[in-house]
XYZ file of C-alpha atoms in Angstrom:
345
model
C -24.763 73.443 26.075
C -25.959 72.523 29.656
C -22.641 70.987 30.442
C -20.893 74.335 28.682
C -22.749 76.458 31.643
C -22.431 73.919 33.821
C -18.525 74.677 33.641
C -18.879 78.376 33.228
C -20.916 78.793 37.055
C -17.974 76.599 38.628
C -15.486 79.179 37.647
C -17.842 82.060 37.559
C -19.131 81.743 40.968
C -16.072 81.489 43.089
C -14.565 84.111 41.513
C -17.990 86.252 42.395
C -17.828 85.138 45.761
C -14.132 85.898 46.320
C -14.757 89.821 44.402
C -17.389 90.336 46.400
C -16.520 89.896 49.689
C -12.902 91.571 48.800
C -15.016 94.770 47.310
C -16.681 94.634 50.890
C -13.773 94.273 53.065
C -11.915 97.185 51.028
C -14.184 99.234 50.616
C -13.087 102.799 51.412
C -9.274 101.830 51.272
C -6.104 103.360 50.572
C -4.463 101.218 47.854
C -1.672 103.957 47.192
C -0.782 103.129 51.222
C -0.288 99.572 49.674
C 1.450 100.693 46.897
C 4.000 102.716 48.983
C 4.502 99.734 51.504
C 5.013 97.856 48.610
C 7.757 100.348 47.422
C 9.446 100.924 50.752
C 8.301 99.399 53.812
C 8.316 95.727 52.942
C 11.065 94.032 53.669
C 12.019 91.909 50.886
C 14.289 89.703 51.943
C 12.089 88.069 55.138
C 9.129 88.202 51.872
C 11.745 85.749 50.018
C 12.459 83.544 52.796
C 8.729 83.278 52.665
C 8.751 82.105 49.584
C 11.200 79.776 50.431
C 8.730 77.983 52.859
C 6.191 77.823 50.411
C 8.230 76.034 47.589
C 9.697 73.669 49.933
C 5.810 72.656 50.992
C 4.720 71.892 47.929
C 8.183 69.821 47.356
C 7.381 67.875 49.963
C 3.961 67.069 49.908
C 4.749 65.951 46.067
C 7.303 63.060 47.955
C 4.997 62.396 50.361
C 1.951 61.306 47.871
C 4.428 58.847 45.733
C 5.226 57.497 49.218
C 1.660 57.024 49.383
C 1.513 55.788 45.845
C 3.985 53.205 46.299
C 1.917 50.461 48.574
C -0.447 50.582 45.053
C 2.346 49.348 42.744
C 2.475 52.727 41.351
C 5.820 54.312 41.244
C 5.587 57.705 39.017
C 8.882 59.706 39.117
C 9.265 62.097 42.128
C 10.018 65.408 39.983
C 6.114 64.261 37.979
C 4.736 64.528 41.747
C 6.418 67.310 42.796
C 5.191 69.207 39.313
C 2.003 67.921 39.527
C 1.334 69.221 43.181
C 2.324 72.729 41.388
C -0.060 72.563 38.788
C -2.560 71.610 40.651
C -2.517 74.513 43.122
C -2.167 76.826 40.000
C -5.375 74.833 38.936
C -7.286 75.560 41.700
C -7.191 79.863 41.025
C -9.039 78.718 38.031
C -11.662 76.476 39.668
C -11.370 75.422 43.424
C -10.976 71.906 44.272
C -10.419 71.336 40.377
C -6.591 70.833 41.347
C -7.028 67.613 43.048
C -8.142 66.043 40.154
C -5.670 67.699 37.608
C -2.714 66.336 39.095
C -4.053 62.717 39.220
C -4.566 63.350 35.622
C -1.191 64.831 34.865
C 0.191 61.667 36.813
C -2.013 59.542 34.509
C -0.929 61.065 31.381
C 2.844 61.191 31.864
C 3.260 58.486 34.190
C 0.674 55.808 33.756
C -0.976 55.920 37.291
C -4.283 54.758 37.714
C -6.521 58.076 38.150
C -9.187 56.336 40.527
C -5.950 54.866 42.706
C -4.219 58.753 42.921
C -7.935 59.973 43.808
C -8.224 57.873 46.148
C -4.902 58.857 47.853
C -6.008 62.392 47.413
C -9.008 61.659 49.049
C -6.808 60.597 52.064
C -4.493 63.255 52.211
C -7.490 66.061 52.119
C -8.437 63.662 55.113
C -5.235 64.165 57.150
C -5.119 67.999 56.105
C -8.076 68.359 57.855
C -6.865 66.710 60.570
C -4.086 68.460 61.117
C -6.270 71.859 61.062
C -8.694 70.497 63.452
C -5.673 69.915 65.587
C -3.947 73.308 65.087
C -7.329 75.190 65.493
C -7.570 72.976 68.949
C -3.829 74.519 70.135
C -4.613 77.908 69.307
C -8.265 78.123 71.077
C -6.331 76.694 74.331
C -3.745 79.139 74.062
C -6.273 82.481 73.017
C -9.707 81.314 73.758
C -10.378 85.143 75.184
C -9.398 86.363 71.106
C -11.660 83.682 69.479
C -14.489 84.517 71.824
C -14.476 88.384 70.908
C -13.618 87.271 67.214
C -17.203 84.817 67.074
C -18.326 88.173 69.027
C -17.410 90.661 66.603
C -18.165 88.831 62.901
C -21.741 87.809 64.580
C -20.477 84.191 65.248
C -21.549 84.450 68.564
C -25.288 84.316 68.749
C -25.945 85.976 72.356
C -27.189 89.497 71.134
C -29.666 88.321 67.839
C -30.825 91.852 67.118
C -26.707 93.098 66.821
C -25.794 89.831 64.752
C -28.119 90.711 62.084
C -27.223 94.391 61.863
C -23.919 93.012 61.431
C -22.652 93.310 58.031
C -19.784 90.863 59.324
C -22.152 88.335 60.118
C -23.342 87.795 56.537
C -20.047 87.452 54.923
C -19.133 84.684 57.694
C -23.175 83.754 56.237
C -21.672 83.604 52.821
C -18.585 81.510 53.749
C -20.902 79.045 55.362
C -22.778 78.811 52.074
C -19.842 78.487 50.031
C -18.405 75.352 51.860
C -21.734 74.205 52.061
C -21.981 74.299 47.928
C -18.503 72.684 48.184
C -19.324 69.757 50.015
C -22.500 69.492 47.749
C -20.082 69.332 44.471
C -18.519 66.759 46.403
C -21.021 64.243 47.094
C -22.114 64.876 43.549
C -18.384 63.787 42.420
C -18.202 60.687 44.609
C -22.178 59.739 43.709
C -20.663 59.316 40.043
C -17.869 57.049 41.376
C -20.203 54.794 42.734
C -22.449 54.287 39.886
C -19.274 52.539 38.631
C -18.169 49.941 40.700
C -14.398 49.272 39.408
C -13.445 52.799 39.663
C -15.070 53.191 43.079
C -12.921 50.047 43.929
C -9.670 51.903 42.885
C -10.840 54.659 45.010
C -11.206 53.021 47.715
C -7.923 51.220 47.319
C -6.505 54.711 47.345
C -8.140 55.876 50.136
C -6.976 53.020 52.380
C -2.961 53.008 50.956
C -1.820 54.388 53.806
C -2.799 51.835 55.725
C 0.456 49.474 53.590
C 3.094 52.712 53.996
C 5.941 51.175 54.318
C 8.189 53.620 56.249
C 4.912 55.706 58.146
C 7.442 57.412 60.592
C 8.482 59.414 57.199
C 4.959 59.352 55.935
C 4.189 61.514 59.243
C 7.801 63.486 58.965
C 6.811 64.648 56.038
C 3.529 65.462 57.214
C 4.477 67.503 59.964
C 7.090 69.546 57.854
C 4.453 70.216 55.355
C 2.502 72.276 58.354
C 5.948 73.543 59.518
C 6.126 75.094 55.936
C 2.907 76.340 55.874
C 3.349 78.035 59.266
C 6.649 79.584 58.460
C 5.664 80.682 54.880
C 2.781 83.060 56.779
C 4.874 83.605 60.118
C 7.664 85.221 58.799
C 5.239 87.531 56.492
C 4.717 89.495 59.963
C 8.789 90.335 59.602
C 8.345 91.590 56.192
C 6.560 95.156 58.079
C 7.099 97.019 60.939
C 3.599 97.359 62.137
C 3.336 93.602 62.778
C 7.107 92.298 62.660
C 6.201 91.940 67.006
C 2.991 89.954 67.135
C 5.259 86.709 68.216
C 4.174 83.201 67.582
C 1.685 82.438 68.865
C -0.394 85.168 67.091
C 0.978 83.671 64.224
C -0.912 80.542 65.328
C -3.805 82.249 65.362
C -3.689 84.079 61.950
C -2.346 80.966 60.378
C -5.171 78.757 61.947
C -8.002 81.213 60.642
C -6.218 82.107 57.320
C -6.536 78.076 57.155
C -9.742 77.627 57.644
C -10.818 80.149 55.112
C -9.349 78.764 52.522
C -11.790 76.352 52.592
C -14.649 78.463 51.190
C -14.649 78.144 47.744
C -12.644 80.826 45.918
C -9.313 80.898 44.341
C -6.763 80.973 46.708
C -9.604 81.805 49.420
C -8.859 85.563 48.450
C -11.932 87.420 49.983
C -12.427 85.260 53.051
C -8.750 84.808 53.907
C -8.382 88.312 53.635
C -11.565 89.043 56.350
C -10.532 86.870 58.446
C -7.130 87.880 58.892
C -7.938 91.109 59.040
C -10.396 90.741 61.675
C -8.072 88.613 63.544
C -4.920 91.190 62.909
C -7.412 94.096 64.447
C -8.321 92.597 67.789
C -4.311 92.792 68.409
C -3.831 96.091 68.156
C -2.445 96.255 64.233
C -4.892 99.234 63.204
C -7.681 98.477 60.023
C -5.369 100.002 57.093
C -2.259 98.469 58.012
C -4.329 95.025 58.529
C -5.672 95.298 54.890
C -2.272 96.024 53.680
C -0.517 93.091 55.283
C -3.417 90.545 53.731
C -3.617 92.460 50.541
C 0.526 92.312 49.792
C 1.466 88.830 52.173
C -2.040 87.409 49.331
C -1.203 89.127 46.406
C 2.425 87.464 46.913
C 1.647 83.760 47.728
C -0.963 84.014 44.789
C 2.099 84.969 42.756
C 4.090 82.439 43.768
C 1.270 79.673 43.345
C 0.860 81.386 39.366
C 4.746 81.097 38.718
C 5.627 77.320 40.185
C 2.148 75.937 38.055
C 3.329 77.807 34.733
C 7.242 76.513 35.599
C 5.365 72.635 36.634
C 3.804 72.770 33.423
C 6.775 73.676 31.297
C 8.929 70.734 33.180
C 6.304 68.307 32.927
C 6.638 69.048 29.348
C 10.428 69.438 28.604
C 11.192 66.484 31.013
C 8.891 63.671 29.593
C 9.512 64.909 26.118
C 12.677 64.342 26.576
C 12.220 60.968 28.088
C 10.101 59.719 25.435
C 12.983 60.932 22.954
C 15.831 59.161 24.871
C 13.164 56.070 24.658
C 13.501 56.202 20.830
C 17.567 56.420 20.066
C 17.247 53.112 18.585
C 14.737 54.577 15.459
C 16.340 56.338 12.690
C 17.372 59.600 12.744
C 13.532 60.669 10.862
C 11.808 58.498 12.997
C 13.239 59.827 16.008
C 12.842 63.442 14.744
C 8.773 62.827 14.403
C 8.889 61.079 17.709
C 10.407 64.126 19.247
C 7.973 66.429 17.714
């Protein structure tokens, strides 16, 4: 019973936190303005080239982590890694952070990997992806430090003015991001204290963790690293094309967006719908894109990638099936035709 609601607060609370702060941020909104835009002023071919972006990100970070998984002696079939990657994204609407484990346990299941070993490389890429954000974030505070400053300014960030930070409302949904990553990082240490109460599978881990270090060809390792980020950038800045009221924000605004939408994804809530949405909204406002057309951009460009994330887990899933099915029955031609019937089924 205790582990029963145990597991119903991990999905129940993220997807509290996420309503909640969406119910605040939209509060008083037009959603028949989104509906129209939806109708006729998106541009749907820029939203598919998107989508494009997207796909090809998760294709390639599922080559990059068999390139990882190869200095272990593990070898599990590229299209397995690929479809894992997908379910594990869809996994993580669900429960956050629950998709890093499912797709070590898909590859364990249909593949034979050792689940500490993929953790561990897991581990290691959610390492580098933070990383890579700390270095993006860096770029676009050199290039619009004035934006940041009134951003920190305007969601109470900025701690100058103490009586206006706590009549901000702003300031305690930034309070209840901060407590959402911090019960994150709590369920983490919890996850990694049970790893070392067993020292075998902590071993594995830390095998994982430290694969990269025998990488064979790391100049790819890091090519495919730094198209994954590409991807990620392109899937969001090409979004601004999709509408005319921010098809001119350029670039390096798209730096900017992409660099906060990235960091509140974080928090934990599926798809970081609530605090991806306020801060890109906030963000979208201090250049000039008015509050409406703000919340429709984040409400549409969201509601879309969440789509997409849906439709490649349920396709992942069906593969994973049809594919290793299908496998195991070319495995058995040698049985009789009853035998390899039941072995199909």
């Amino acid at each position: 019973m205790k582990k029963l609601i145990g597991n119903i607060v991990k999905v129940v609370l993220p997807l509290a936190l996420g309503a909640f702060i969406l119910v605040w941020v939209y509060r008083g909104f037009d959603f028949a303005r989104a509906a129209e835009v939806l109708r006729h002023g998106m541009d749907y071919g820029w939203m598919a080239a998107t989508l494009v972006f997207g796909i090809l990100s998760h294709v390639v970070r599922g080559i990059r982590w068999r390139l990882a998984l190869e200095p272990l002696g593990e070898r599990p079939r590229m299209a397995d890694c690929v479809y894992a990657i997908f379910v594990s994204y869809a996994a993580n609407l669900v429960v956050p952070r629950v998709g890093e484990v499912s797709r070590c346990g898909v590859l364990a299941r249909y593949d034979g990997v050792s689940f500490a070993k993929s953790l561990g490389t897991v581990v290691t890429e959610r390492l580098i992806d933070t990383l890579c954000v700390c270095l993006l974030t860096g770029l676009a505070l050199v290039l619009q430090l004035p934006v940041f400053d009134r951003f920190f300014r305007d969601t109470g960030a900025g701690l100058g003015a103490l009586p206006e930070v706590l009549a901000s409302a702003d300031f305690y949904i930034v309070l209840l991001c901060a407590a959402g990553i911090g019960a994150l990082l709590w369920r983490l240490l919890r996850t990694y204290s049970f790893f070392a109460k067993v020292k075998d599978a902590l071993r594995n881990v830390w095998a994982g963790a430290l694969s990269l270090r025998r990488v064979r060809k790391r100049g790819l390792f890091l090519a495919y690293t730094a198209l994954i980020w590409l991807c990620y950038y392109l899937q969001f800045y090409l979004s601004f094309y999709c509408f005319g009221f921010s098809e001119g924000l350029g670039p390096v605004v798209g730096l900017v967006l992409f660099v906060v939408g990235s960091i509140a994804v974080v928090v934990p809530t599926p798809n970081g719908a609530g605090p991806w949405h306020f801060g890109v909204i906030t963000m979208m406002m201090l250049y000039g894109v008015g509050q409406e057309d703000a919340g429709v951009f984040a409400l549409l460009v969201h509601g879309v990638q969440t789509l997409l994330v849906v439709v490649l887990g349920i396709y992942g899933l069906i593969m994973l099936s049809f594919t290793n099915r299908r496998r195991k029955y070319g495995n058995n031609q040698d049985l009789g035709s009853a035998e390899r019937v039941e072995a199909f089924l």
